[in-house]
mmCIF file of C-alpha atoms in Angstrom:
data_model
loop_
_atom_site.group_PDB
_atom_site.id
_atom_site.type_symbol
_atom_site.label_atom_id
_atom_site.label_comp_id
_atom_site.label_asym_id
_atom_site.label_seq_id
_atom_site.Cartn_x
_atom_site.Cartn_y
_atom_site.Cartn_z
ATOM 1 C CA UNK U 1 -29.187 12.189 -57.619
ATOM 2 C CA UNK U 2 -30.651 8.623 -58.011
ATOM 3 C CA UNK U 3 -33.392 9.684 -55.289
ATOM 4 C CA UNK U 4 -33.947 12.400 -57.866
ATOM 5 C CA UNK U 5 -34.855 10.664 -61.444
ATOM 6 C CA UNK U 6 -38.430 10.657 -62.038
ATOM 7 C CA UNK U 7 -38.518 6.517 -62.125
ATOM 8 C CA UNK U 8 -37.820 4.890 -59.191
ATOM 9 C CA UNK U 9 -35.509 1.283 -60.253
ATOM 10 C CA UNK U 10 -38.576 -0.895 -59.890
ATOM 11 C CA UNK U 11 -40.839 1.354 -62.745
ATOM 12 C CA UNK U 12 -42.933 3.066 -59.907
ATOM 13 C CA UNK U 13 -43.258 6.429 -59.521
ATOM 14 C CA UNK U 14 -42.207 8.878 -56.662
ATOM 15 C CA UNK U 15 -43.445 11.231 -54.592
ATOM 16 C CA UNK U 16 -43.696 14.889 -55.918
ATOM 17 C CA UNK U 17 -43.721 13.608 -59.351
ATOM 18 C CA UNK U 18 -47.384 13.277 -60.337
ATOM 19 C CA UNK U 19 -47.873 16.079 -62.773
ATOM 20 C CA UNK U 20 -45.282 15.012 -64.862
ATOM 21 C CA UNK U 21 -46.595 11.311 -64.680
ATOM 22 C CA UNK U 22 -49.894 11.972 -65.499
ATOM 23 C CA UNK U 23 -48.871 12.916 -69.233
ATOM 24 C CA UNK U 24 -46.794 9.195 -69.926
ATOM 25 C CA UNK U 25 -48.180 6.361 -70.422
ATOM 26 C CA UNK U 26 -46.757 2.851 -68.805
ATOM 27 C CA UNK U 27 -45.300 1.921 -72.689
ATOM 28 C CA UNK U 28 -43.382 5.150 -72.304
ATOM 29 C CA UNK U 29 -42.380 4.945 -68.774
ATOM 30 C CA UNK U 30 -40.924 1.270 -70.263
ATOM 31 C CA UNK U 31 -39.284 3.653 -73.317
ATOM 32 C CA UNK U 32 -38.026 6.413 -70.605
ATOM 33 C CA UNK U 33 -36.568 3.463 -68.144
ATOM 34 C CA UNK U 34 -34.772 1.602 -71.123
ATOM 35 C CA UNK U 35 -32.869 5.040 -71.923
ATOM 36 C CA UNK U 36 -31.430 5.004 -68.216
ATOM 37 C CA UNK U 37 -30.706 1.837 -68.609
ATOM 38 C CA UNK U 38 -28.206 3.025 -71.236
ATOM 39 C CA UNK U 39 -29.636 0.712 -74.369
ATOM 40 C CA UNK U 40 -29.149 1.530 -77.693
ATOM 41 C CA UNK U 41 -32.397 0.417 -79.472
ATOM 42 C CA UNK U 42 -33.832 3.017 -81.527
ATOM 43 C CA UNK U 43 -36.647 1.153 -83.021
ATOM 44 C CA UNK U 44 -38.161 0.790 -79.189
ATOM 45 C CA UNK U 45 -37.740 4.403 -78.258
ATOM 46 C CA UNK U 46 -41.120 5.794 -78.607
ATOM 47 C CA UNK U 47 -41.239 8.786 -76.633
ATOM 48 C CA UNK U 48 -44.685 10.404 -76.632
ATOM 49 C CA UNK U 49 -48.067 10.502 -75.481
ATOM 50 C CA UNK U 50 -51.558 8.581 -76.590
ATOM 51 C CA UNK U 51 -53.859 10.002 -74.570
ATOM 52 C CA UNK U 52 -57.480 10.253 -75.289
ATOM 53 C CA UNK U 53 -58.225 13.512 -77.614
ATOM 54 C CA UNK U 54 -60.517 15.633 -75.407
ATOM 55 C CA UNK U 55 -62.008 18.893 -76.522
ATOM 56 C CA UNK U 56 -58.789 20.788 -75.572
ATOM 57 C CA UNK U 57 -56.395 18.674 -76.784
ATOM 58 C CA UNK U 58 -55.548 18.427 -80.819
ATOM 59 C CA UNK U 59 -53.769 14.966 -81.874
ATOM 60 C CA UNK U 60 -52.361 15.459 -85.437
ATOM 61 C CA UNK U 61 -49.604 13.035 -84.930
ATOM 62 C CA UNK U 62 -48.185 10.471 -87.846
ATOM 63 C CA UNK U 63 -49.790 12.890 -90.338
ATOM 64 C CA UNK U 64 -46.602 13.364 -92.565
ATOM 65 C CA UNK U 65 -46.975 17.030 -91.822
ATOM 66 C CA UNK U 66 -44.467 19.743 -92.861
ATOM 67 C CA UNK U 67 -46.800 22.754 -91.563
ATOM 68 C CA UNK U 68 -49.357 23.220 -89.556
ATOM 69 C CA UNK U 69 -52.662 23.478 -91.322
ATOM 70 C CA UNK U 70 -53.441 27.251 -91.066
ATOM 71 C CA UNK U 71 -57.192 26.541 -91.186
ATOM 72 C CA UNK U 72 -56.954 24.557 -88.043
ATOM 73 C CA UNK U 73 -54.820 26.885 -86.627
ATOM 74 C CA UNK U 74 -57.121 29.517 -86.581
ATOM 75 C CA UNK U 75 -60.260 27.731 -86.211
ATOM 76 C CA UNK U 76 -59.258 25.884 -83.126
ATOM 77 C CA UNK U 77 -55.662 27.272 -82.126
ATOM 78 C CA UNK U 78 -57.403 29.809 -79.285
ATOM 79 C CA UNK U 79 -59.376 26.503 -77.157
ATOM 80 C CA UNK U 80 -56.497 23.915 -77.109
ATOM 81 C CA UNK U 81 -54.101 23.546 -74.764
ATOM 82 C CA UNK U 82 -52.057 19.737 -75.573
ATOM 83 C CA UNK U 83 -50.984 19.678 -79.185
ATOM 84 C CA UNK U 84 -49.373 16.659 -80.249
ATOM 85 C CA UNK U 85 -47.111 17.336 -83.584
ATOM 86 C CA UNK U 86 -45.207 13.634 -83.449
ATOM 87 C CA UNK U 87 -44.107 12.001 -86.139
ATOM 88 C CA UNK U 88 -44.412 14.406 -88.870
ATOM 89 C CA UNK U 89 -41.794 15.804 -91.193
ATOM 90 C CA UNK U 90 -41.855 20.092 -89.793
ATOM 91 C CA UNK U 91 -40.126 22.641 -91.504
ATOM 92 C CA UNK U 92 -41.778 24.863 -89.879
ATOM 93 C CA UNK U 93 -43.344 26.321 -86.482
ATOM 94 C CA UNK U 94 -45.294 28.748 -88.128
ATOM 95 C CA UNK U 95 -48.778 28.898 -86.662
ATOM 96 C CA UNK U 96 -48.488 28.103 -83.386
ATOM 97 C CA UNK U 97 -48.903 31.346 -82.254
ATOM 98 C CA UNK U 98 -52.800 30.834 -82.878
ATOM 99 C CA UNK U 99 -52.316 28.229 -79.666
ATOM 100 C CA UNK U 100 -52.180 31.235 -77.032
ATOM 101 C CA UNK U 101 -53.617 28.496 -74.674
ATOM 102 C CA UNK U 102 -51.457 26.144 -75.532
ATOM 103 C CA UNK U 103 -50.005 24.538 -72.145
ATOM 104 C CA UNK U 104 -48.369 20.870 -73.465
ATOM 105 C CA UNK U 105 -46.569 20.584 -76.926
ATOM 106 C CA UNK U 106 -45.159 17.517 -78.280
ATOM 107 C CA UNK U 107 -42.932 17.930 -81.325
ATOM 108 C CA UNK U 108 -41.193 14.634 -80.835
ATOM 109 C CA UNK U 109 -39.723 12.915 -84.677
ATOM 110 C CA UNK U 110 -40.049 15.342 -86.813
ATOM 111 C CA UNK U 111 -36.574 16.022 -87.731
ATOM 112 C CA UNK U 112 -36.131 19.447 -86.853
ATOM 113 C CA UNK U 113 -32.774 21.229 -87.127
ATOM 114 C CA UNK U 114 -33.824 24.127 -85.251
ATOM 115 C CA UNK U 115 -36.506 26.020 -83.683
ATOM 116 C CA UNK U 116 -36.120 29.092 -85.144
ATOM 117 C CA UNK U 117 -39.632 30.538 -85.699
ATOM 118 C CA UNK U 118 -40.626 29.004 -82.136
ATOM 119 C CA UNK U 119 -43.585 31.850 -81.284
ATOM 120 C CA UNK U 120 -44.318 33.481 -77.826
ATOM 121 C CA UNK U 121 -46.341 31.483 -76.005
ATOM 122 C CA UNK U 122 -46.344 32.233 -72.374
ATOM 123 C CA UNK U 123 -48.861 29.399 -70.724
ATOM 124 C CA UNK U 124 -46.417 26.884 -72.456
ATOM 125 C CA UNK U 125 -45.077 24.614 -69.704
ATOM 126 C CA UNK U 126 -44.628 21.287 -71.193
ATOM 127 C CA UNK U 127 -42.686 20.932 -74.054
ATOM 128 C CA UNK U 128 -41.252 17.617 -75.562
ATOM 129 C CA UNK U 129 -38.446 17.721 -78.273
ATOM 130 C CA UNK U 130 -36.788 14.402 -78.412
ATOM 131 C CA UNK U 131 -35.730 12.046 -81.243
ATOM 132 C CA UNK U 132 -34.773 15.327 -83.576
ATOM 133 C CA UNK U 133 -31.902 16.982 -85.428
ATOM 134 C CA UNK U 134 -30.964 19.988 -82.356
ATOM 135 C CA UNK U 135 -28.230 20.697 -82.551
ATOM 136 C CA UNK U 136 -26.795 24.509 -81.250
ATOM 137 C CA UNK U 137 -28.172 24.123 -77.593
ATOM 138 C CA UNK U 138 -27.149 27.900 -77.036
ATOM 139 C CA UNK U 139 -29.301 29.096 -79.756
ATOM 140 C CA UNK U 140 -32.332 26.871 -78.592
ATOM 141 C CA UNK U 141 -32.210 27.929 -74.872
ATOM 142 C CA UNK U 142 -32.187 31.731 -75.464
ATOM 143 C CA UNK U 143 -35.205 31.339 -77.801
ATOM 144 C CA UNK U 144 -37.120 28.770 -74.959
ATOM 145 C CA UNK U 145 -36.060 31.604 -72.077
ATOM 146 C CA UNK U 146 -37.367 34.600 -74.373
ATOM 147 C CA UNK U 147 -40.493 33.194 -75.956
ATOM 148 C CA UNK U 148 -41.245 30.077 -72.809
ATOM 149 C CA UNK U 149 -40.855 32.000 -69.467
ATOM 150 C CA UNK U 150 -42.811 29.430 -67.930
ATOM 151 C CA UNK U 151 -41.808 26.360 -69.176
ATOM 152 C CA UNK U 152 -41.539 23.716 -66.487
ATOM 153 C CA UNK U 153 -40.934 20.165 -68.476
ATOM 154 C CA UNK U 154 -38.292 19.956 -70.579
ATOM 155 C CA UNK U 155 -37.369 16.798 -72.465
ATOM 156 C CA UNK U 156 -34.640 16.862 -75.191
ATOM 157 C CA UNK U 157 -33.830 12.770 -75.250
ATOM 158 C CA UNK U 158 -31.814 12.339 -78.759
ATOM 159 C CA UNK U 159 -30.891 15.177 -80.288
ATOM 160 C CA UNK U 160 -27.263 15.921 -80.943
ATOM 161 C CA UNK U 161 -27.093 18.215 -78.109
ATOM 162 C CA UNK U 162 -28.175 16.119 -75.635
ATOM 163 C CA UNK U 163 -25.303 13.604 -74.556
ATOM 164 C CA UNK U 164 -26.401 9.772 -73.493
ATOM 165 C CA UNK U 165 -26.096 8.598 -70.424
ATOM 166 C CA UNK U 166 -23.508 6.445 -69.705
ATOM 167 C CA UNK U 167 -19.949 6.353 -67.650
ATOM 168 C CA UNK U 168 -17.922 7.439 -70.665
ATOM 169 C CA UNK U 169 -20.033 11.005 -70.923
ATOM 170 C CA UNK U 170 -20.758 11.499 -67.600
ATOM 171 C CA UNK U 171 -19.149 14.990 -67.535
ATOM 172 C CA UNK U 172 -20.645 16.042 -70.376
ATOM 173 C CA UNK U 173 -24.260 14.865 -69.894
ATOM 174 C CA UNK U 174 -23.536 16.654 -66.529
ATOM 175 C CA UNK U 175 -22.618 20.271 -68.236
ATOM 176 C CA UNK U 176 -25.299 20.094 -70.513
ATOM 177 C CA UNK U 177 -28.169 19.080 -67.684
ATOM 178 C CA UNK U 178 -26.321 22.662 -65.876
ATOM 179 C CA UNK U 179 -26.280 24.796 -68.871
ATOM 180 C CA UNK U 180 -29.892 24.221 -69.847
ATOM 181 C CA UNK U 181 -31.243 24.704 -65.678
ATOM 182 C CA UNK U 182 -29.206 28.040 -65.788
ATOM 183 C CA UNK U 183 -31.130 29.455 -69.163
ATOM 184 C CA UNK U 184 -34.206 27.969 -67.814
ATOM 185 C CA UNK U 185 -34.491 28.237 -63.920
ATOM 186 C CA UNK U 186 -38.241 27.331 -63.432
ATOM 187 C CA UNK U 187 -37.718 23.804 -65.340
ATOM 188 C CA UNK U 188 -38.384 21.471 -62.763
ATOM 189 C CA UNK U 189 -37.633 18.089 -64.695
ATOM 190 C CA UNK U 190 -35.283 17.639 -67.691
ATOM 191 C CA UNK U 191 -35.364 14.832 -69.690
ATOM 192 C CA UNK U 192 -35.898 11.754 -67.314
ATOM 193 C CA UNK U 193 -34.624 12.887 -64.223
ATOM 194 C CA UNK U 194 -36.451 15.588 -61.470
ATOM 195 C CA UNK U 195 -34.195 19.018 -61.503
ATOM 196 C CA UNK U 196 -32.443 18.843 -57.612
ATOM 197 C CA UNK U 197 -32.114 21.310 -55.709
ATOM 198 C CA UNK U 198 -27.870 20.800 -55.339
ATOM 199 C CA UNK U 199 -28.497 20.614 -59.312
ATOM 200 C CA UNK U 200 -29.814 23.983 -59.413
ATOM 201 C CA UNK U 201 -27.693 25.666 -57.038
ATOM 202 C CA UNK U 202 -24.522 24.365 -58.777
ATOM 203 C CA UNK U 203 -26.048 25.759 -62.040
ATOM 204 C CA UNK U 204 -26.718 29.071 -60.945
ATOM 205 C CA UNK U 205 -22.520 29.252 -60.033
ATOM 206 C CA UNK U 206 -21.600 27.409 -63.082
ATOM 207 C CA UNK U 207 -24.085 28.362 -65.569
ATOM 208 C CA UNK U 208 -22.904 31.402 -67.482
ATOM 209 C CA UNK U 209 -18.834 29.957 -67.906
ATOM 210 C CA UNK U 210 -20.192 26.507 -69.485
ATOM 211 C CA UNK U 211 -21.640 27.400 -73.057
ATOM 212 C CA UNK U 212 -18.788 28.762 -75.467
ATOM 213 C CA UNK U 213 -19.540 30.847 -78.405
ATOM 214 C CA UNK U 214 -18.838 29.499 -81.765
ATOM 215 C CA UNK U 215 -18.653 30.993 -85.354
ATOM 216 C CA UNK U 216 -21.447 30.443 -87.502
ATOM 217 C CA UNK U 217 -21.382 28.336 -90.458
ATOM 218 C CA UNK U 218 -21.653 32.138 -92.562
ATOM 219 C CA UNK U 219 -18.984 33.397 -90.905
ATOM 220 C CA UNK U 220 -16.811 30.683 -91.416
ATOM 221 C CA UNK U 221 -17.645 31.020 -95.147
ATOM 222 C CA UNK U 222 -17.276 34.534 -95.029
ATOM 223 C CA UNK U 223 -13.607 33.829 -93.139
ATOM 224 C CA UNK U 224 -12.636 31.497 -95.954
ATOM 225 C CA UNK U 225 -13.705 34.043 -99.473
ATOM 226 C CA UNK U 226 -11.892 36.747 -97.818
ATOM 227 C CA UNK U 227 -8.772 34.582 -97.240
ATOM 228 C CA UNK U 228 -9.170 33.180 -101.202
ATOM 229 C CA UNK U 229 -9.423 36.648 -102.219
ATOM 230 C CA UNK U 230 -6.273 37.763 -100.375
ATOM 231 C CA UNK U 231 -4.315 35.375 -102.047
ATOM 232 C CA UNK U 232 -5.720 35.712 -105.148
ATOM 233 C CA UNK U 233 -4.176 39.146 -105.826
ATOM 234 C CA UNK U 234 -0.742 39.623 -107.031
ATOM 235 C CA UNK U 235 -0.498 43.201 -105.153
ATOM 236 C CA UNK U 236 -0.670 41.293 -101.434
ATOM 237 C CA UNK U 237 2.501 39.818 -100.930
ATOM 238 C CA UNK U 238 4.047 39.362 -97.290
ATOM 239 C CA UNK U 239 7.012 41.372 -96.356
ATOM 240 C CA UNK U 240 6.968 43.127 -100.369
ATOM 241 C CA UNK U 241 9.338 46.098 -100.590
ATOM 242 C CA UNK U 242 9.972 45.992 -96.789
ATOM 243 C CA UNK U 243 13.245 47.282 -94.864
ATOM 244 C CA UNK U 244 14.370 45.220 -92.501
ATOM 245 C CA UNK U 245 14.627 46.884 -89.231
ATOM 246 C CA UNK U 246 17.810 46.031 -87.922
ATOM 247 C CA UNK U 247 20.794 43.533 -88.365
ATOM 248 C CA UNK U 248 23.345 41.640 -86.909
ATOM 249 C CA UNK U 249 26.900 42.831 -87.224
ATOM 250 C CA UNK U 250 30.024 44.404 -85.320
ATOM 251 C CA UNK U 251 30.083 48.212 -85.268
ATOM 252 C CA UNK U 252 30.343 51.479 -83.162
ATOM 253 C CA UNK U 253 27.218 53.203 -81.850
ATOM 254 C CA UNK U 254 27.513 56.669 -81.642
ATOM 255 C CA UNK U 255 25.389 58.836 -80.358
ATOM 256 C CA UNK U 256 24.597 62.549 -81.436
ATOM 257 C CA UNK U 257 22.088 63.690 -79.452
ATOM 258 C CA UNK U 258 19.543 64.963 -81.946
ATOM 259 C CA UNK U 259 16.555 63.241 -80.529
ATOM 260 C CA UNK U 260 17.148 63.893 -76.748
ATOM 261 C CA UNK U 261 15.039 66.376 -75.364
ATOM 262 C CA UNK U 262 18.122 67.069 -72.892
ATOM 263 C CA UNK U 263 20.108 68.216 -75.865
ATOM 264 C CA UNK U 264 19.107 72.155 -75.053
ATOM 265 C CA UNK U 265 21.442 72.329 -71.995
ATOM 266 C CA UNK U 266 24.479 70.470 -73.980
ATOM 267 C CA UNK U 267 26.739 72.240 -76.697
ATOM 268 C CA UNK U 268 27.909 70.008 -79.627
ATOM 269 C CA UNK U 269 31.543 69.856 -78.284
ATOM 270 C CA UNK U 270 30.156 68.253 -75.048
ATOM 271 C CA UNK U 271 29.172 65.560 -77.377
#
Protein backbone atom coordinates (compact mmCIF):
# COMPACT_ATOMS: atom_id res chain seq x y z
CA UNK A 1 0.00 0.00 0.00
CA UNK A 2 2.84 2.51 0.78
CA UNK A 3 3.62 2.53 -3.15
CA UNK A 4 -0.03 3.54 -3.20
CA UNK A 5 -0.50 6.92 -0.97
CA UNK A 6 -0.61 9.88 -3.06
CA UNK A 7 2.80 11.40 -1.27
CA UNK A 8 5.73 9.70 -1.81
CA UNK A 9 8.02 9.88 1.96
CA UNK A 10 10.21 12.64 0.60
CA UNK A 11 6.90 15.22 -0.25
CA UNK A 12 7.16 14.47 -4.09
CA UNK A 13 4.59 13.33 -6.00
CA UNK A 14 4.05 10.03 -8.02
CA UNK A 15 3.30 8.90 -11.11
CA UNK A 16 -0.46 8.62 -12.09
CA UNK A 17 -1.28 11.12 -9.54
CA UNK A 18 -1.33 14.49 -11.32
CA UNK A 19 -4.97 15.34 -11.44
CA UNK A 20 -5.38 15.06 -7.98
CA UNK A 21 -2.12 17.17 -7.38
CA UNK A 22 -2.93 19.83 -9.44
CA UNK A 23 -5.83 20.99 -6.96
CA UNK A 24 -3.23 21.16 -3.52
CA UNK A 25 -1.05 23.43 -2.94
CA UNK A 26 2.68 22.63 -1.39
CA UNK A 27 1.23 24.20 2.28
CA UNK A 28 -1.36 21.47 1.97
CA UNK A 29 0.69 18.71 0.67
CA UNK A 30 2.85 19.79 4.14
CA UNK A 31 -0.91 19.60 6.01
CA UNK A 32 -1.79 16.13 4.08
CA UNK A 33 1.93 14.61 4.92
CA UNK A 34 1.74 15.71 8.70
CA UNK A 35 -1.68 13.63 8.98
CA UNK A 36 0.30 10.39 7.80
CA UNK A 37 2.69 11.18 9.90
CA UNK A 38 0.11 10.52 12.64
CA UNK A 39 0.40 14.21 14.50
CA UNK A 40 -2.14 15.56 16.43
CA UNK A 41 -2.00 19.36 15.74
CA UNK A 42 -5.21 20.74 14.83
CA UNK A 43 -4.31 24.31 14.59
CA UNK A 44 -1.81 23.26 11.47
CA UNK A 45 -4.34 21.17 9.64
CA UNK A 46 -5.49 23.36 6.93
CA UNK A 47 -6.89 21.25 4.39
CA UNK A 48 -8.04 23.21 1.33
CA UNK A 49 -7.29 24.95 -1.70
CA UNK A 50 -6.09 28.80 -2.60
CA UNK A 51 -6.03 28.79 -5.97
CA UNK A 52 -6.42 31.76 -8.14
CA UNK A 53 -10.37 32.58 -8.70
CA UNK A 54 -10.80 32.21 -12.48
CA UNK A 55 -14.04 32.85 -14.26
CA UNK A 56 -15.29 29.30 -13.44
CA UNK A 57 -14.33 29.00 -10.18
CA UNK A 58 -16.39 30.87 -7.12
CA UNK A 59 -14.19 31.38 -3.79
CA UNK A 60 -16.64 32.31 -0.95
CA UNK A 61 -14.50 30.83 1.69
CA UNK A 62 -14.05 32.41 5.49
CA UNK A 63 -17.34 34.23 4.80
CA UNK A 64 -19.14 33.08 8.08
CA UNK A 65 -21.77 31.66 5.80
CA UNK A 66 -24.75 29.53 6.94
CA UNK A 67 -26.41 29.43 3.28
CA UNK A 68 -25.55 29.93 0.15
CA UNK A 69 -26.54 33.30 -1.19
CA UNK A 70 -29.49 32.43 -3.51
CA UNK A 71 -28.75 35.47 -5.69
CA UNK A 72 -25.38 34.10 -6.51
CA UNK A 73 -26.67 30.91 -6.89
CA UNK A 74 -28.71 31.66 -9.64
CA UNK A 75 -26.83 34.33 -11.22
CA UNK A 76 -23.65 32.40 -11.55
CA UNK A 77 -24.47 28.71 -10.28
CA UNK A 78 -24.93 27.42 -14.24
CA UNK A 79 -20.89 28.72 -15.40
CA UNK A 80 -18.87 27.48 -12.33
CA UNK A 81 -17.42 24.46 -11.91
CA UNK A 82 -14.81 24.76 -8.38
CA UNK A 83 -16.80 26.15 -5.51
CA UNK A 84 -14.96 26.64 -2.47
CA UNK A 85 -17.49 26.75 0.74
CA UNK A 86 -14.44 26.54 3.57
CA UNK A 87 -14.62 27.90 6.61
CA UNK A 88 -18.11 28.93 6.96
CA UNK A 89 -20.71 27.93 9.50
CA UNK A 90 -23.51 25.68 6.78
CA UNK A 91 -26.67 24.57 7.85
CA UNK A 92 -27.54 24.05 4.81
CA UNK A 93 -26.80 22.67 1.11
CA UNK A 94 -29.61 24.24 -0.31
CA UNK A 95 -28.72 25.85 -3.62
CA UNK A 96 -26.28 23.96 -5.00
CA UNK A 97 -28.34 22.48 -7.35
CA UNK A 98 -28.02 25.86 -9.43
CA UNK A 99 -24.12 24.49 -9.85
CA UNK A 100 -25.19 21.80 -12.61
CA UNK A 101 -21.52 22.37 -13.78
CA UNK A 102 -20.16 22.11 -10.78
CA UNK A 103 -17.05 19.59 -11.08
CA UNK A 104 -14.81 20.43 -7.59
CA UNK A 105 -16.58 21.28 -4.21
CA UNK A 106 -14.85 22.11 -1.12
CA UNK A 107 -16.99 22.16 2.01
CA UNK A 108 -14.08 21.73 4.35
CA UNK A 109 -14.84 23.53 8.35
CA UNK A 110 -18.02 24.21 8.33
CA UNK A 111 -19.29 22.00 10.95
CA UNK A 112 -21.69 19.99 9.25
CA UNK A 113 -23.53 17.10 10.93
CA UNK A 114 -24.85 15.76 7.85
CA UNK A 115 -25.41 16.13 4.27
CA UNK A 116 -28.80 15.67 4.06
CA UNK A 117 -30.10 18.07 1.36
CA UNK A 118 -26.81 17.19 -0.75
CA UNK A 119 -28.54 17.87 -4.50
CA UNK A 120 -27.96 15.78 -7.74
CA UNK A 121 -25.17 16.85 -9.32
CA UNK A 122 -23.80 14.44 -11.78
CA UNK A 123 -20.39 16.25 -13.24
CA UNK A 124 -19.38 16.36 -9.46
CA UNK A 125 -16.06 14.52 -9.17
CA UNK A 126 -14.13 16.22 -6.55
CA UNK A 127 -15.52 16.63 -3.39
CA UNK A 128 -13.67 17.61 -0.08
CA UNK A 129 -15.41 17.15 3.38
CA UNK A 130 -12.81 17.16 6.04
CA UNK A 131 -12.47 18.88 9.44
CA UNK A 132 -16.54 18.45 10.04
CA UNK A 133 -19.10 16.90 12.37
CA UNK A 134 -19.98 13.37 9.90
CA UNK A 135 -20.84 11.25 11.58
CA UNK A 136 -23.39 8.13 10.14
CA UNK A 137 -20.98 7.09 7.22
CA UNK A 138 -23.88 4.73 5.96
CA UNK A 139 -26.24 7.50 5.56
CA UNK A 140 -23.57 9.77 3.77
CA UNK A 141 -22.42 7.11 1.21
CA UNK A 142 -25.91 6.15 -0.07
CA UNK A 143 -26.69 9.87 -0.60
CA UNK A 144 -22.88 10.45 -2.46
CA UNK A 145 -23.72 6.99 -4.65
CA UNK A 146 -27.40 8.29 -5.50
CA UNK A 147 -26.92 11.99 -6.10
CA UNK A 148 -22.55 11.72 -7.11
CA UNK A 149 -22.34 8.79 -9.63
CA UNK A 150 -19.24 10.18 -10.76
CA UNK A 151 -17.42 11.23 -8.01
CA UNK A 152 -13.75 10.34 -8.25
CA UNK A 153 -11.92 12.29 -5.13
CA UNK A 154 -13.06 11.69 -2.00
CA UNK A 155 -11.51 13.22 1.11
CA UNK A 156 -13.22 12.84 4.55
CA UNK A 157 -9.89 13.68 6.91
CA UNK A 158 -11.58 14.45 10.54
CA UNK A 159 -14.84 13.72 10.83
CA UNK A 160 -16.03 11.22 13.37
CA UNK A 161 -16.40 8.62 10.83
CA UNK A 162 -13.23 8.65 9.55
CA UNK A 163 -10.71 6.78 11.97
CA UNK A 164 -6.86 8.25 12.26
CA UNK A 165 -4.22 6.60 11.18
CA UNK A 166 -2.18 5.02 13.47
CA UNK A 167 -1.19 1.24 14.73
CA UNK A 168 -3.86 1.19 17.42
CA UNK A 169 -6.86 1.67 14.57
CA UNK A 170 -5.40 0.05 11.92
CA UNK A 171 -8.37 -2.35 11.46
CA UNK A 172 -10.72 0.07 11.65
CA UNK A 173 -9.26 2.81 9.40
CA UNK A 174 -8.95 -0.33 7.15
CA UNK A 175 -12.95 -1.21 7.21
CA UNK A 176 -13.90 2.16 6.79
CA UNK A 177 -11.33 2.90 3.61
CA UNK A 178 -13.43 -0.74 2.25
CA UNK A 179 -16.86 0.29 3.11
CA UNK A 180 -16.70 3.69 1.46
CA UNK A 181 -14.74 2.03 -2.12
CA UNK A 182 -17.70 -0.52 -2.11
CA UNK A 183 -20.62 2.40 -2.06
CA UNK A 184 -18.46 4.34 -4.31
CA UNK A 185 -16.53 2.14 -6.90
CA UNK A 186 -15.28 4.89 -9.36
CA UNK A 187 -13.42 6.85 -6.35
CA UNK A 188 -10.02 6.59 -7.30
CA UNK A 189 -8.31 8.35 -4.19
CA UNK A 190 -9.72 8.57 -0.63
CA UNK A 191 -8.47 10.78 1.71
CA UNK A 192 -4.57 10.80 1.29
CA UNK A 193 -3.89 7.65 -0.15
CA UNK A 194 -4.52 6.42 -4.18
CA UNK A 195 -7.53 3.63 -4.11
CA UNK A 196 -5.35 0.10 -5.12
CA UNK A 197 -6.38 -2.12 -7.08
CA UNK A 198 -6.01 -5.25 -4.18
CA UNK A 199 -8.00 -2.36 -2.20
CA UNK A 200 -10.78 -2.49 -4.50
CA UNK A 201 -11.01 -6.03 -5.17
CA UNK A 202 -11.06 -6.85 -1.42
CA UNK A 203 -13.93 -4.28 -1.16
CA UNK A 204 -16.05 -5.57 -3.70
CA UNK A 205 -15.94 -9.23 -1.44
CA UNK A 206 -16.14 -7.45 1.78
CA UNK A 207 -18.15 -4.49 1.12
CA UNK A 208 -21.80 -5.25 1.73
CA UNK A 209 -21.07 -7.46 5.39
CA UNK A 210 -18.98 -4.36 6.89
CA UNK A 211 -21.60 -1.48 7.60
CA UNK A 212 -24.23 -2.59 10.38
CA UNK A 213 -27.54 -1.00 10.68
CA UNK A 214 -28.30 0.95 13.72
CA UNK A 215 -31.52 2.44 15.30
CA UNK A 216 -32.08 5.94 14.89
CA UNK A 217 -31.95 8.37 17.58
CA UNK A 218 -36.26 8.53 16.98
CA UNK A 219 -36.56 5.17 17.28
CA UNK A 220 -34.70 4.82 20.25
CA UNK A 221 -36.98 7.53 21.72
CA UNK A 222 -39.87 6.00 20.38
CA UNK A 223 -38.46 2.44 22.08
CA UNK A 224 -38.12 4.21 25.41
CA UNK A 225 -42.11 6.21 25.64
CA UNK A 226 -43.56 2.99 24.73
CA UNK A 227 -41.62 1.11 27.46
CA UNK A 228 -42.61 4.24 30.13
CA UNK A 229 -46.04 3.84 29.04
CA UNK A 230 -46.14 0.07 29.63
CA UNK A 231 -45.19 0.46 32.99
CA UNK A 232 -47.09 3.21 33.70
CA UNK A 233 -50.41 1.32 33.66
CA UNK A 234 -51.67 -0.62 36.51
CA UNK A 235 -53.64 -3.13 34.02
CA UNK A 236 -50.00 -4.57 32.55
CA UNK A 237 -48.68 -6.68 35.06
CA UNK A 238 -46.39 -9.81 34.18
CA UNK A 239 -47.73 -13.21 34.79
CA UNK A 240 -51.39 -11.39 36.35
CA UNK A 241 -54.13 -13.99 36.81
CA UNK A 242 -51.99 -16.68 35.06
CA UNK A 243 -52.20 -20.65 35.60
CA UNK A 244 -49.25 -22.17 35.88
CA UNK A 245 -48.86 -24.87 33.42
CA UNK A 246 -47.62 -27.68 35.20
CA UNK A 247 -45.95 -28.73 38.58
CA UNK A 248 -43.72 -30.81 40.29
CA UNK A 249 -45.10 -33.62 42.39
CA UNK A 250 -45.55 -37.56 42.73
CA UNK A 251 -48.70 -38.93 41.08
CA UNK A 252 -50.28 -41.49 38.61
CA UNK A 253 -50.81 -40.58 34.95
CA UNK A 254 -53.61 -42.10 33.53
CA UNK A 255 -54.59 -42.06 30.38
CA UNK A 256 -58.23 -42.11 28.86
CA UNK A 257 -57.94 -41.85 25.48
CA UNK A 258 -60.22 -38.95 24.65
CA UNK A 259 -57.83 -37.03 22.53
CA UNK A 260 -56.33 -39.94 20.43
CA UNK A 261 -57.52 -40.07 17.10
CA UNK A 262 -56.92 -44.03 17.46
CA UNK A 263 -59.63 -44.09 20.06
CA UNK A 264 -62.41 -45.19 17.19
CA UNK A 265 -61.01 -48.77 16.91
CA UNK A 266 -60.73 -49.16 20.96
CA UNK A 267 -63.83 -49.79 23.33
CA UNK A 268 -63.65 -48.14 26.82
CA UNK A 269 -63.00 -51.53 28.58
CA UNK A 270 -59.80 -51.90 26.43
CA UNK A 271 -58.78 -48.88 28.30
Amino acid sequence: MADDNLLSNDGNEQNGTNGYNALINDDEKATRSTYKNGMDDEDDLVIESEDEEEDDTLNLAGQNLTVLPSSICKNKGGIITTLILTKNKLTSLKGLEYFQCLQTLQLDRNGLKNINDFPKLPQLKTLWLNNNNLKNLNSLLLMLKKQCPNLEYLSLLFNPICPTMDGSTEQLHKRYRLTVIYHLPNVTFLDTEQVAFTERQEAMKRGKFLIVAKPSEEQLKDVEEVNEEDYQNDDITPYKNVQPAAFLGKGRIKYDGRESEGNRFILNQDL
